[in-house]
Amino acid sequence: MNDEIRSSAAPGLTGAEQARRGHLRVFLGMAAGVGKTFRMLVEGHSEQEAGRDVVIGLLETHGRAETAALAEGLPMIPRRRVDYRGTEVEEMDLPGILLRAPELCLIDEIAHTNPPGLEHAKRYEDVDDVLAAGIDVLSTVNVQHLESLNDTIAELTGVRVRETIPDDVLGRADEVVMIDLTPEALLERLRAGKVYPQERIGPALNNFFRIENLSALREVALRQVAEEVGHKRLITEHVGSRGESIASEAPRAVGERLLALVEPYPGAQRLVRRAWRSSQRLGAELDLLWVRPPSGHLSPDQERALGALRQLASVMGAHMLVEESDNVAAAIAEIARERGSTYILMGTSRPVRGVARLRTPLPQRLMELLPGVDVRIVANRSSRSEAER
Amino acid sequence: MSAVVVILIALIAVAAGVGVGYWLPPHGRRPAVERPTAVRRILLPFAGPEISRRSFEAAVRLAKAENATIMPAFLARVPRNLPLDSTLPAQCSYGLPLLEAIEQRAAAQGIPVDARIARGRTYRDALRRLLEQESFDRIIVSATESRSTGLSAEDLEWLLEKVPAEVLILRPAPDDTRRISAAGLTGHF
């Protein structure tokens, strides 16, 4: 049995437009074969039994007998034939769906690219039209189709998926349902011929369907849903609806986010590397922040160091932020709140002299300004090694 | 009268002591004089999860002699099916710990380190891009390094021909089996 994790109650639009639009529920999976389409059909049947007018707008069974069997009993809008480079292909009939105007429409594989000549280039745009007509939609997508994750997943798995959708499509969905399956269980299904026909099983096992690939994809998919939940909580707070008090009082359950404080000098890279390592262990996003003094002039060495930091951030997938302010603690606190940081990492301070010693140290000021956020001072290991010698 | 003067002097002395105490940094010593800005830069490129200890030691010896900064550079190869500015978490997972290990070892010997990371379609391409952005006085590679740095014999030839810096190619030696890897890191990383 698949486990499912839901991220819901996230209005993409507000007001009258929102009220008229259909609701979108997307079943998200780590790979083909986890049971997204199956789950979509099960929910379609449930809705039909509840008395709603449900149709299948587009179904991809991929030759799976149990999926095809489950589709029985649900009316299907026939595909239309389209000429594409001299070949006749079958595509979803968007005008047909809009004419039929059901209450709920099941549209598989939202990341699909349409052949030229249809209403839209991408199926998610078709789905948008269906939603705009006030029809609810159930759809499916694999995590590697999300634009922002496409490159990362291609690097992790060595397989690049060409059909992508903007992350916003998922962000605007009213519900994202994660269809979770352990990599071992998915491989079992693959070997049993429940995912691909016999001749494709061997190549699939040797390429994409490797346990390390599936584990990485599963982690990415779970994190994506967790981030969707966090993002939607922020939207709820921002909108100021009834959910505001609930969202504000509820503790942040998932989605650690690290904020590393840097300065453009070579030693900062050590802190960034350590922060990246911690972010990997926590499965967290990493932001790097330099609070730059206003109208401060950068020396050539600083320019070089800043360039190196930007390059490092880009390769490791962190976000480099530069904020101009003469109040370092306040600027850090503002950014930490904006980004939802749960950890702040900083290097050891340089010795201070004179009246500066009377000031409250930065870590203490941050702890006062950001209750509930961990402040970690990263030690210089090389200094310790030197001292021990 | 003299007692008042003595008390006054004592108070002034105490106030001066407190003032000096605040003025001086902790532990009663002034901050160590910073090493003068290094003018020479020694590039130590690598691509794998370990680096030849001989080339590292050569870089340290030269850096000490010339008051230079060592610049270990991790060369990351971007697969052709990815954009050149892609994030590379898999390669970072072994490249960054090694950068940390190199920095710890060099810093323990008092050598300043300024690490770099460069991306390219090949290791040579990554190195070329780095050399376009920054200048170096010396580049140190080991001839036996090619498997782990990814620099082939042709790449070394290219380095000698095209790069406006002194290129030090260490010839193979019996102790080339000694490597530096992330395994030697001090403490949690």
Coordinates of C-alpha atoms in Angstrom, one line a residue, chain B:
Chain B
M1 CA 46.3 66.3 52.5
S2 CA 48.9 63.8 51.4
A3 CA 46.3 61.0 52.0
V4 CA 43.9 62.7 49.6
V5 CA 46.6 62.9 46.9
V6 CA 47.5 59.3 47.4
I7 CA 43.8 58.3 47.1
L8 CA 43.4 60.5 44.1
I9 CA 46.5 58.9 42.4
A10 CA 45.2 55.5 43.3
L11 CA 41.8 56.3 41.7
I12 CA 43.4 57.6 38.6
A13 CA 45.6 54.5 38.4
V14 CA 42.6 52.2 38.7
A15 CA 40.6 54.2 36.1
A16 CA 43.6 54.0 33.7
G17 CA 43.9 50.3 34.4
V18 CA 40.2 49.7 33.5
G19 CA 40.6 51.8 30.4
V20 CA 43.6 49.9 29.2
G21 CA 41.8 46.7 30.0
Y22 CA 39.0 47.6 27.7
W23 CA 41.3 48.9 25.1
L24 CA 43.4 45.8 24.9
P25 CA 41.8 42.7 23.2
P26 CA 41.0 39.7 25.4
H27 CA 43.8 37.7 27.0
G28 CA 45.9 40.9 27.5
R29 CA 47.6 40.8 24.2
R30 CA 47.3 42.9 21.1
P31 CA 46.0 41.1 18.0
A32 CA 48.7 39.2 16.1
V33 CA 50.2 41.3 13.4
E34 CA 48.5 40.1 10.2
R35 CA 50.7 38.4 7.7
P36 CA 51.5 40.9 4.9
T37 CA 49.3 40.5 1.9
A38 CA 50.7 37.7 -0.2
V39 CA 51.6 38.7 -3.6
R40 CA 52.2 35.3 -5.1
R41 CA 49.6 32.8 -5.8
I42 CA 50.2 29.0 -6.2
L43 CA 47.4 27.1 -7.9
L44 CA 46.9 23.5 -6.9
P45 CA 44.2 22.0 -9.2
F46 CA 42.4 18.7 -8.5
A47 CA 39.3 16.9 -9.5
G48 CA 39.0 13.7 -7.5
P49 CA 38.4 12.9 -3.9
E50 CA 42.2 12.9 -3.1
I51 CA 45.3 14.7 -4.1
S52 CA 49.0 13.8 -4.2
R53 CA 50.7 14.6 -1.0
R54 CA 53.9 15.4 -2.9
S55 CA 52.3 18.1 -4.9
F56 CA 50.7 19.5 -1.7
E57 CA 54.0 19.5 0.1
A58 CA 55.7 21.1 -2.9
A59 CA 53.1 23.9 -2.8
V60 CA 53.6 24.4 0.9
R61 CA 57.4 24.5 0.6
L62 CA 57.2 27.1 -2.2
A63 CA 54.5 29.1 -0.4
K64 CA 56.7 29.3 2.7
A65 CA 59.7 30.4 0.7
E66 CA 57.9 33.0 -1.3
N67 CA 55.3 34.1 1.2
A68 CA 52.7 33.0 -1.2
T69 CA 49.0 31.9 -0.9
I70 CA 48.0 28.4 -1.9
M71 CA 44.9 28.3 -4.0
P72 CA 43.6 24.7 -4.1
A73 CA 41.0 24.6 -7.0
F74 CA 38.4 21.9 -7.3
L75 CA 37.6 21.3 -10.9
A76 CA 34.1 20.1 -11.5
R77 CA 32.9 18.6 -14.8
V78 CA 29.4 19.5 -15.9
P79 CA 27.8 16.7 -18.0
R80 CA 26.9 17.8 -21.5
N81 CA 23.2 17.3 -20.9
L82 CA 23.2 20.0 -18.1
P83 CA 23.6 23.7 -18.3
L84 CA 27.0 25.0 -17.5
D85 CA 25.8 26.8 -14.4
S86 CA 24.2 23.7 -12.9
T87 CA 24.5 22.8 -9.2
L88 CA 26.7 19.8 -8.7
P89 CA 25.9 18.2 -5.3
A90 CA 27.4 14.8 -6.1
Q91 CA 30.8 16.3 -7.0
C92 CA 30.6 18.7 -4.1
S93 CA 30.2 15.8 -1.8
Y94 CA 33.8 14.8 -2.3
G95 CA 35.4 18.0 -3.6
L96 CA 34.4 20.2 -0.6
P97 CA 35.7 17.9 2.1
L98 CA 39.0 17.7 0.3
L99 CA 39.2 21.5 0.0
E100 CA 38.6 21.6 3.8
A101 CA 41.3 19.0 4.4
I102 CA 43.9 20.9 2.3
E103 CA 43.0 24.2 4.0
Q104 CA 43.4 22.6 7.5
R105 CA 46.8 21.1 6.6
A106 CA 48.1 24.3 5.0
A107 CA 46.7 26.6 7.7
A108 CA 48.3 24.4 10.4
Q109 CA 51.7 25.2 8.8
G110 CA 50.9 28.9 8.7
I111 CA 50.2 29.1 5.0
P112 CA 47.3 31.2 3.8
V113 CA 44.8 29.5 1.6
D114 CA 42.3 30.9 -0.8
A115 CA 40.2 28.0 -2.3
R116 CA 38.5 28.0 -5.6
I117 CA 35.9 25.9 -7.4
A118 CA 35.6 25.9 -11.2
R119 CA 33.1 24.3 -13.6
G120 CA 33.6 23.2 -17.2
R121 CA 32.6 20.6 -19.7
T122 CA 36.0 18.9 -19.1
Y123 CA 38.6 19.4 -16.4
R124 CA 40.7 21.3 -18.8
D125 CA 37.8 23.5 -19.7
A126 CA 37.2 24.2 -16.0
L127 CA 40.8 25.1 -15.5
R128 CA 40.8 27.3 -18.6
R129 CA 37.8 29.2 -17.2
L130 CA 39.5 29.6 -13.9
L131 CA 42.6 30.9 -15.5
E132 CA 40.6 33.4 -17.5
Q133 CA 39.2 34.9 -14.4
E134 CA 42.3 34.9 -12.2
S135 CA 46.0 35.0 -12.5
F136 CA 48.5 32.7 -10.8
D137 CA 52.2 32.8 -10.4
R138 CA 52.7 29.0 -10.3
I139 CA 50.6 26.0 -11.0
I140 CA 51.6 22.7 -9.4
V141 CA 50.4 19.3 -10.8
S142 CA 51.8 15.9 -10.4
A143 CA 52.5 13.8 -13.5
T144 CA 51.0 10.8 -11.7
E145 CA 48.0 12.8 -10.8
S146 CA 46.2 12.5 -14.1
R147 CA 43.7 9.9 -13.0
S148 CA 42.5 11.8 -10.0
T149 CA 42.8 15.4 -11.3
G150 CA 41.5 14.4 -14.6
L151 CA 44.3 16.2 -16.4
S152 CA 45.6 14.0 -19.2
A153 CA 49.1 14.2 -20.8
E154 CA 47.6 16.5 -23.5
D155 CA 46.2 18.8 -20.8
L156 CA 49.6 19.1 -19.2
E157 CA 51.1 20.0 -22.6
W158 CA 48.3 22.6 -23.0
L159 CA 49.1 24.0 -19.6
L160 CA 52.8 24.4 -20.5
E161 CA 52.0 26.0 -23.8
K162 CA 49.1 28.3 -23.1
V163 CA 49.2 29.3 -19.4
P164 CA 51.1 32.5 -18.6
A165 CA 52.4 31.1 -15.3
E166 CA 55.2 28.8 -14.1
V167 CA 53.9 25.3 -14.4
L168 CA 55.5 22.8 -12.1
I169 CA 54.9 19.2 -13.1
L170 CA 56.2 16.8 -10.5
R171 CA 57.7 13.8 -12.0
P172 CA 56.7 10.4 -10.7
A173 CA 58.5 9.2 -7.5
P174 CA 58.2 6.2 -5.3
D175 CA 56.4 8.1 -2.5
D176 CA 53.6 9.2 -4.9
T177 CA 51.3 6.7 -3.3
R178 CA 50.8 9.1 -0.4
R179 CA 47.6 11.0 -0.8
I180 CA 45.6 13.6 1.0
S181 CA 41.9 13.0 1.3
A182 CA 39.0 14.0 3.4
A183 CA 39.8 11.1 5.8
G184 CA 42.4 13.3 7.4
L185 CA 40.0 16.1 8.4
T186 CA 40.2 17.3 12.0
G187 CA 36.9 17.1 13.8
H188 CA 33.4 17.1 12.4
F189 CA 33.0 18.5 8.9

